[in-house]
Amino acid sequence: VQLQAFGGGLVQAGGSLRLSCAPSGRTNYAISWFRQAPGEQREFVAGITWNWGTTIYEDSVKGRFTISRDKAKRVTYLQMNNLKAEDTAVYYCASRSGDIRTKSSDYNNWGQGTKVTVSS
């Protein structure tokens, strides 16, 4: 099933956004958020296991971003607080069977991306 990511937009530095990814999540799946800035490689941001809610974060977003899932709605969220200019990127959600991986090549199902722009 094609994932859809939404919730991006323009926000000032220090502000917040919440991204959503749906329909996401199946038993024994991991859902992750990646981002890609212009001219940069796609990088891992955060991931969560659907069954247990185990999470992993990239170091630069720890303490600012929170990934969560709503099993009933089959939605995965990325709450982004205290946004910085360097968070500007297109954000993608992706899913895979098994555990959380930080390499984008380990994921076989991707959403279309949602753009986040943080003005300084």
Tab-separated table of N, CA and C in Angstrom:
chain	number	residue	atom	x	y	z
A	1	VAL	N	0.849	-1.180	0.000
A	1	VAL	CA	0.000	0.000	0.000
A	1	VAL	C	0.895	1.244	0.000
A	2	GLN	N	0.589	2.203	-0.860
A	2	GLN	CA	1.393	3.409	-0.961
A	2	GLN	C	1.228	4.260	0.297
A	3	LEU	N	2.354	4.593	0.896
A	3	LEU	CA	2.321	5.484	2.052
A	3	LEU	C	2.113	6.916	1.582
A	4	GLN	N	1.503	7.701	2.446
A	4	GLN	CA	1.343	9.127	2.169
A	4	GLN	C	1.819	9.909	3.375
A	5	ALA	N	2.721	10.836	3.124
A	5	ALA	CA	3.230	11.717	4.175
A	5	ALA	C	2.651	13.097	3.969
A	6	PHE	N	2.233	13.714	5.051
A	6	PHE	CA	1.694	15.066	4.947
A	6	PHE	C	1.917	15.812	6.259
A	7	GLY	N	1.707	17.124	6.203
A	7	GLY	CA	1.889	17.943	7.384
A	7	GLY	C	3.029	18.931	7.292
A	8	GLY	N	3.780	18.901	6.195
A	8	GLY	CA	4.882	19.835	6.045
A	8	GLY	C	4.393	21.257	5.831
A	9	GLY	N	5.330	22.179	5.817
A	9	GLY	CA	4.979	23.568	5.599
A	9	GLY	C	6.132	24.477	5.928
A	10	LEU	N	5.822	25.760	6.012
A	10	LEU	CA	6.809	26.786	6.335
A	10	LEU	C	6.626	27.198	7.788
A	11	VAL	N	7.720	27.210	8.525
A	11	VAL	CA	7.664	27.559	9.934
A	11	VAL	C	8.909	28.344	10.300
A	12	GLN	N	8.795	29.203	11.270
A	12	GLN	CA	9.961	29.960	11.733
A	12	GLN	C	10.825	29.095	12.644
A	13	ALA	N	12.072	29.423	12.710
A	13	ALA	CA	12.980	28.725	13.613
A	13	ALA	C	12.430	28.794	15.037
A	14	GLY	N	12.512	27.648	15.725
A	14	GLY	CA	11.954	27.563	17.070
A	14	GLY	C	10.527	27.057	17.097
A	15	GLY	N	9.898	27.005	15.937
A	15	GLY	CA	8.519	26.561	15.849
A	15	GLY	C	8.388	25.051	15.803
A	16	SER	N	7.149	24.589	15.592
A	16	SER	CA	6.847	23.161	15.605
A	16	SER	C	5.988	22.779	14.406
A	17	LEU	N	6.118	21.531	14.011
A	17	LEU	CA	5.260	20.915	13.001
A	17	LEU	C	5.057	19.464	13.390
A	18	ARG	N	3.938	18.907	12.955
A	18	ARG	CA	3.712	17.478	13.131
A	18	ARG	C	3.439	16.849	11.769
A	19	LEU	N	4.280	15.902	11.414
A	19	LEU	CA	4.110	15.164	10.173
A	19	LEU	C	3.333	13.877	10.452
A	20	SER	N	2.580	13.454	9.454
A	20	SER	CA	1.821	12.214	9.569
A	20	SER	C	2.134	11.311	8.387
A	21	CYS	N	2.055	10.025	8.620
A	21	CYS	CA	2.307	9.039	7.560
A	21	CYS	C	1.226	7.976	7.653
A	22	ALA	N	0.478	7.808	6.557
A	22	ALA	CA	-0.614	6.837	6.575
A	22	ALA	C	-0.841	6.274	5.177
A	23	PRO	N	-1.419	5.093	5.037
A	23	PRO	CA	-1.619	4.167	6.132
A	23	PRO	C	-0.295	3.460	6.431
A	24	SER	N	0.066	3.449	7.641
A	24	SER	CA	1.357	2.876	7.982
A	24	SER	C	1.177	1.835	9.076
A	25	GLY	N	2.100	0.910	9.103
A	25	GLY	CA	2.127	0.002	10.226
A	25	GLY	C	1.424	-1.306	9.983
A	26	ARG	N	2.152	-2.330	10.205
A	26	ARG	CA	1.644	-3.694	10.200
A	26	ARG	C	2.427	-4.464	11.229
A	27	THR	N	1.906	-5.570	11.630
A	27	THR	CA	2.599	-6.402	12.607
A	27	THR	C	3.997	-6.717	12.104
A	28	ASN	N	4.953	-6.538	12.995
A	28	ASN	CA	6.362	-6.834	12.711
A	28	ASN	C	6.987	-5.903	11.666
A	29	TYR	N	6.430	-4.719	11.537
A	29	TYR	CA	7.006	-3.721	10.647
A	29	TYR	C	7.680	-2.610	11.446
A	30	ALA	N	8.580	-1.924	10.770
A	30	ALA	CA	9.189	-0.717	11.296
A	30	ALA	C	8.840	0.431	10.352
A	31	ILE	N	8.527	1.569	10.924
A	31	ILE	CA	8.224	2.773	10.147
A	31	ILE	C	9.270	3.823	10.502
A	32	SER	N	9.833	4.438	9.492
A	32	SER	CA	10.868	5.439	9.741
A	32	SER	C	10.624	6.682	8.922
A	33	TRP	N	11.172	7.760	9.414
A	33	TRP	CA	11.204	9.022	8.693
A	33	TRP	C	12.635	9.290	8.236
A	34	PHE	N	12.743	9.701	6.995
A	34	PHE	CA	13.997	10.152	6.414
A	34	PHE	C	13.785	11.580	5.918
A	35	ARG	N	14.879	12.257	5.653
A	35	ARG	CA	14.778	13.580	5.046
A	35	ARG	C	15.907	13.778	4.046
A	36	GLN	N	15.624	14.647	3.095
A	36	GLN	CA	16.615	14.922	2.070
A	36	GLN	C	16.599	16.411	1.761
A	37	ALA	N	17.717	17.059	2.051
A	37	ALA	CA	17.879	18.471	1.729
A	37	ALA	C	18.423	18.593	0.311
A	38	PRO	N	18.235	19.725	-0.342
A	38	PRO	CA	18.728	19.901	-1.706
A	38	PRO	C	20.229	19.625	-1.797
A	39	GLY	N	20.598	18.769	-2.736
A	39	GLY	CA	22.001	18.459	-2.952
A	39	GLY	C	22.612	17.520	-1.935
A	40	GLU	N	21.772	16.997	-1.033
A	40	GLU	CA	22.281	16.123	0.012
A	40	GLU	C	21.737	14.704	-0.165
A	41	GLN	N	22.367	13.777	0.535
A	41	GLN	CA	21.875	12.412	0.568
A	41	GLN	C	20.646	12.322	1.475
A	42	ARG	N	19.823	11.344	1.198
A	42	ARG	CA	18.691	11.096	2.078
A	42	ARG	C	19.221	10.524	3.390
A	43	GLU	N	18.755	11.074	4.509
A	43	GLU	CA	19.286	10.638	5.799
A	43	GLU	C	18.161	10.210	6.739
A	44	PHE	N	18.510	9.277	7.595
A	44	PHE	CA	17.590	8.766	8.600
A	44	PHE	C	17.327	9.833	9.652
A	45	VAL	N	16.071	9.937	10.086
A	45	VAL	CA	15.694	10.884	11.128
A	45	VAL	C	15.242	10.152	12.388
A	46	ALA	N	14.277	9.254	12.225
A	46	ALA	CA	13.731	8.539	13.375
A	46	ALA	C	12.967	7.324	12.879
A	47	GLY	N	12.903	6.294	13.728
A	47	GLY	CA	12.165	5.093	13.369
A	47	GLY	C	11.456	4.520	14.575
A	48	ILE	N	10.420	3.733	14.320
A	48	ILE	CA	9.643	3.124	15.392
A	48	ILE	C	9.186	1.736	14.951
A	49	THR	N	9.200	0.805	15.887
A	49	THR	CA	8.670	-0.519	15.582
A	49	THR	C	7.168	-0.522	15.875
A	50	TRP	N	6.426	-1.134	14.974
A	50	TRP	CA	4.966	-1.068	15.092
A	50	TRP	C	4.469	-1.846	16.306
A	51	ASN	N	5.071	-2.993	16.554
A	51	ASN	CA	4.583	-3.848	17.648
A	51	ASN	C	4.823	-3.223	19.012
A	52	TRP	N	6.076	-2.851	19.286
A	52	TRP	CA	6.460	-2.468	20.636
A	52	TRP	C	6.681	-0.980	20.826
A	53	GLY	N	6.745	-0.251	19.755
A	53	GLY	CA	6.966	1.187	19.897
A	53	GLY	C	8.397	1.558	20.232
A	54	THR	N	9.329	0.647	19.976
A	54	THR	CA	10.744	0.958	20.176
A	54	THR	C	11.159	2.041	19.187
A	55	THR	N	11.936	3.018	19.671
A	55	THR	CA	12.306	4.138	18.814
A	55	THR	C	13.816	4.312	18.718
A	56	ILE	N	14.239	4.884	17.605
A	56	ILE	CA	15.624	5.263	17.374
A	56	ILE	C	15.610	6.645	16.732
A	57	TYR	N	16.537	7.493	17.145
A	57	TYR	CA	16.624	8.855	16.604
A	57	TYR	C	18.036	9.149	16.114
A	58	GLU	N	18.096	9.946	15.094
A	58	GLU	CA	19.368	10.499	14.657
A	58	GLU	C	19.802	11.528	15.692
A	59	ASP	N	21.099	11.636	15.925
A	59	ASP	CA	21.592	12.447	17.042
A	59	ASP	C	21.127	13.902	16.996
A	60	SER	N	21.079	14.494	15.822
A	60	SER	CA	20.781	15.921	15.756
A	60	SER	C	19.329	16.258	16.098
A	61	VAL	N	18.453	15.251	16.126
A	61	VAL	CA	17.043	15.526	16.425
A	61	VAL	C	16.632	15.033	17.806
A	62	LYS	N	17.529	14.361	18.489
A	62	LYS	CA	17.195	13.853	19.831
A	62	LYS	C	16.817	15.007	20.748
A	63	GLY	N	15.728	14.812	21.488
A	63	GLY	CA	15.262	15.853	22.388
A	63	GLY	C	14.380	16.889	21.720
A	64	ARG	N	14.340	16.892	20.392
A	64	ARG	CA	13.494	17.859	19.678
A	64	ARG	C	12.364	17.167	18.908
A	65	PHE	N	12.634	16.010	18.344
A	65	PHE	CA	11.653	15.277	17.546
A	65	PHE	C	11.171	14.057	18.322
A	66	THR	N	9.900	13.716	18.116
A	66	THR	CA	9.330	12.529	18.727
A	66	THR	C	8.541	11.762	17.680
A	67	ILE	N	8.869	10.490	17.521
A	67	ILE	CA	8.117	9.634	16.614
A	67	ILE	C	7.150	8.791	17.446
A	68	SER	N	5.948	8.624	16.933
A	68	SER	CA	4.940	7.835	17.640
A	68	SER	C	4.010	7.206	16.613
A	69	ARG	N	3.192	6.264	17.076
A	69	ARG	CA	2.222	5.670	16.161
A	69	ARG	C	0.901	5.471	16.865
A	70	ASP	N	-0.152	5.548	16.078
A	70	ASP	CA	-1.508	5.278	16.537
A	70	ASP	C	-1.959	4.012	15.833
A	71	LYS	N	-1.977	2.937	16.569
A	71	LYS	CA	-2.278	1.648	15.950
A	71	LYS	C	-3.698	1.606	15.394
A	72	ALA	N	-4.628	2.177	16.109
A	72	ALA	CA	-6.029	2.121	15.664
A	72	ALA	C	-6.217	2.857	14.343
A	73	LYS	N	-5.531	3.985	14.192
A	73	LYS	CA	-5.662	4.783	12.972
A	73	LYS	C	-4.636	4.392	11.916
A	74	ARG	N	-3.662	3.585	12.312
A	74	ARG	CA	-2.573	3.202	11.399
A	74	ARG	C	-1.843	4.434	10.870
A	75	VAL	N	-1.547	5.313	11.775
A	75	VAL	CA	-0.832	6.537	11.427
A	75	VAL	C	0.434	6.620	12.263
A	76	THR	N	1.516	7.023	11.635
A	76	THR	CA	2.773	7.293	12.327
A	76	THR	C	3.014	8.794	12.271
A	77	TYR	N	3.443	9.341	13.400
A	77	TYR	CA	3.636	10.781	13.498
A	77	TYR	C	5.112	11.105	13.735
A	78	LEU	N	5.484	12.294	13.318
A	78	LEU	CA	6.776	12.848	13.693
A	78	LEU	C	6.511	14.260	14.209
A	79	GLN	N	6.565	14.399	15.518
A	79	GLN	CA	6.395	15.710	16.140
A	79	GLN	C	7.753	16.388	16.168
A	80	MET	N	7.828	17.549	15.553
A	80	MET	CA	9.106	18.264	15.442
A	80	MET	C	8.999	19.588	16.182
A	81	ASN	N	9.772	19.726	17.225
A	81	ASN	CA	9.776	20.953	18.031
A	81	ASN	C	11.128	21.644	17.929
A	82	ASN	N	11.134	22.910	18.273
A	82	ASN	CA	12.368	23.693	18.251
A	82	ASN	C	13.084	23.526	16.911
A	83	LEU	N	12.361	23.716	15.855
A	83	LEU	CA	12.916	23.509	14.518
A	83	LEU	C	14.014	24.509	14.210
A	84	LYS	N	14.998	24.032	13.452
A	84	LYS	CA	16.140	24.843	13.061
A	84	LYS	C	16.207	24.917	11.545
A	85	ALA	N	16.930	25.901	11.062
A	85	ALA	CA	17.062	26.061	9.611
A	85	ALA	C	17.624	24.804	8.965
A	86	GLU	N	18.500	24.125	9.645
A	86	GLU	CA	19.111	22.916	9.083
A	86	GLU	C	18.155	21.726	9.031
A	87	ASP	N	16.966	21.867	9.588
A	87	ASP	CA	15.951	20.822	9.460
A	87	ASP	C	15.183	20.935	8.135
A	88	THR	N	15.430	21.990	7.396
A	88	THR	CA	14.756	22.183	6.116
A	88	THR	C	15.093	21.049	5.166
A	89	ALA	N	14.070	20.379	4.660
A	89	ALA	CA	14.264	19.226	3.780
A	89	ALA	C	12.889	18.712	3.350
A	90	VAL	N	12.922	17.785	2.411
A	90	VAL	CA	11.732	16.997	2.123
A	90	VAL	C	11.782	15.772	3.031
A	91	TYR	N	10.690	15.544	3.737
A	91	TYR	CA	10.625	14.439	4.683
A	91	TYR	C	9.807	13.297	4.082
A	92	TYR	N	10.343	12.096	4.198
A	92	TYR	CA	9.711	10.901	3.666
A	92	TYR	C	9.471	9.895	4.781
A	93	CYS	N	8.358	9.192	4.699
A	93	CYS	CA	8.182	8.047	5.578
A	93	CYS	C	8.371	6.784	4.743
A	94	ALA	N	8.823	5.752	5.427
A	94	ALA	CA	9.112	4.494	4.766
A	94	ALA	C	8.836	3.351	5.725
A	95	SER	N	8.546	2.208	5.180
A	95	SER	CA	8.287	1.046	6.024
A	95	SER	C	9.059	-0.155	5.514
A	96	ARG	N	9.294	-1.076	6.422
A	96	ARG	CA	9.963	-2.324	6.083
A	96	ARG	C	9.513	-3.389	7.064
A	97	SER	N	9.618	-4.614	6.648
A	97	SER	CA	9.340	-5.727	7.535
A	97	SER	C	10.570	-5.966	8.397
A	98	GLY	N	10.356	-6.078	9.702
A	98	GLY	CA	11.485	-6.333	10.580
A	98	GLY	C	11.824	-5.134	11.451
A	99	ASP	N	13.092	-5.030	11.803
A	99	ASP	CA	13.513	-4.014	12.755
A	99	ASP	C	13.818	-2.689	12.059
A	100	ILE	N	14.114	-1.693	12.858
A	100	ILE	CA	14.441	-0.367	12.343
A	100	ILE	C	15.847	-0.409	11.744
A	101	ARG	N	15.969	0.119	10.563
A	101	ARG	CA	17.277	0.279	9.930
A	101	ARG	C	17.465	1.765	9.594
A	102	THR	N	18.709	2.188	9.594
A	102	THR	CA	18.980	3.599	9.304
A	102	THR	C	19.405	3.849	7.869
A	103	LYS	N	19.529	2.815	7.083
A	103	LYS	CA	19.881	2.970	5.668
A	103	LYS	C	18.626	2.981	4.817
A	104	SER	N	18.508	3.962	3.968
A	104	SER	CA	17.302	4.080	3.150
A	104	SER	C	17.134	2.887	2.217
A	105	SER	N	18.223	2.274	1.818
A	105	SER	CA	18.142	1.132	0.894
A	105	SER	C	17.521	-0.107	1.539
A	106	ASP	N	17.391	-0.092	2.856
A	106	ASP	CA	16.770	-1.222	3.546
A	106	ASP	C	15.253	-1.139	3.570
A	107	TYR	N	14.688	-0.064	3.026
A	107	TYR	CA	13.235	0.132	3.022
A	107	TYR	C	12.697	-0.045	1.614
A	108	ASN	N	11.555	-0.706	1.515
A	108	ASN	CA	11.010	-1.000	0.195
A	108	ASN	C	9.661	-0.335	-0.072
A	109	ASN	N	9.173	0.430	0.869
A	109	ASN	CA	7.891	1.100	0.676
A	109	ASN	C	8.027	2.544	1.155
A	110	TRP	N	7.799	3.480	0.251
A	110	TRP	CA	8.046	4.889	0.536
A	110	TRP	C	6.815	5.741	0.241
A	111	GLY	N	6.686	6.806	1.033
A	111	GLY	CA	5.693	7.827	0.746
A	111	GLY	C	6.270	8.846	-0.220
A	112	GLN	N	5.443	9.791	-0.645
A	112	GLN	CA	5.844	10.729	-1.682
A	112	GLN	C	6.642	11.908	-1.156
A	113	GLY	N	6.718	12.113	0.136
A	113	GLY	CA	7.481	13.214	0.713
A	113	GLY	C	6.636	14.437	0.982
A	114	THR	N	7.008	15.142	2.024
A	114	THR	CA	6.358	16.404	2.362
A	114	THR	C	7.452	17.404	2.729
A	115	LYS	N	7.328	18.612	2.210
A	115	LYS	CA	8.410	19.578	2.340
A	115	LYS	C	8.281	20.378	3.623
A	116	VAL	N	9.395	20.487	4.327
A	116	VAL	CA	9.473	21.302	5.542
A	116	VAL	C	10.502	22.395	5.309
A	117	THR	N	10.082	23.631	5.491
A	117	THR	CA	10.984	24.766	5.337
A	117	THR	C	10.989	25.548	6.644
A	118	VAL	N	12.186	25.712	7.190
A	118	VAL	CA	12.340	26.447	8.441
A	118	VAL	C	13.083	27.738	8.137
A	119	SER	N	12.451	28.854	8.390
A	119	SER	CA	13.075	30.153	8.128
A	119	SER	C	13.782	30.641	9.386
A	120	SER	N	14.960	31.200	9.175
A	120	SER	CA	15.750	31.656	10.327
A	120	SER	C	15.571	33.146	10.543
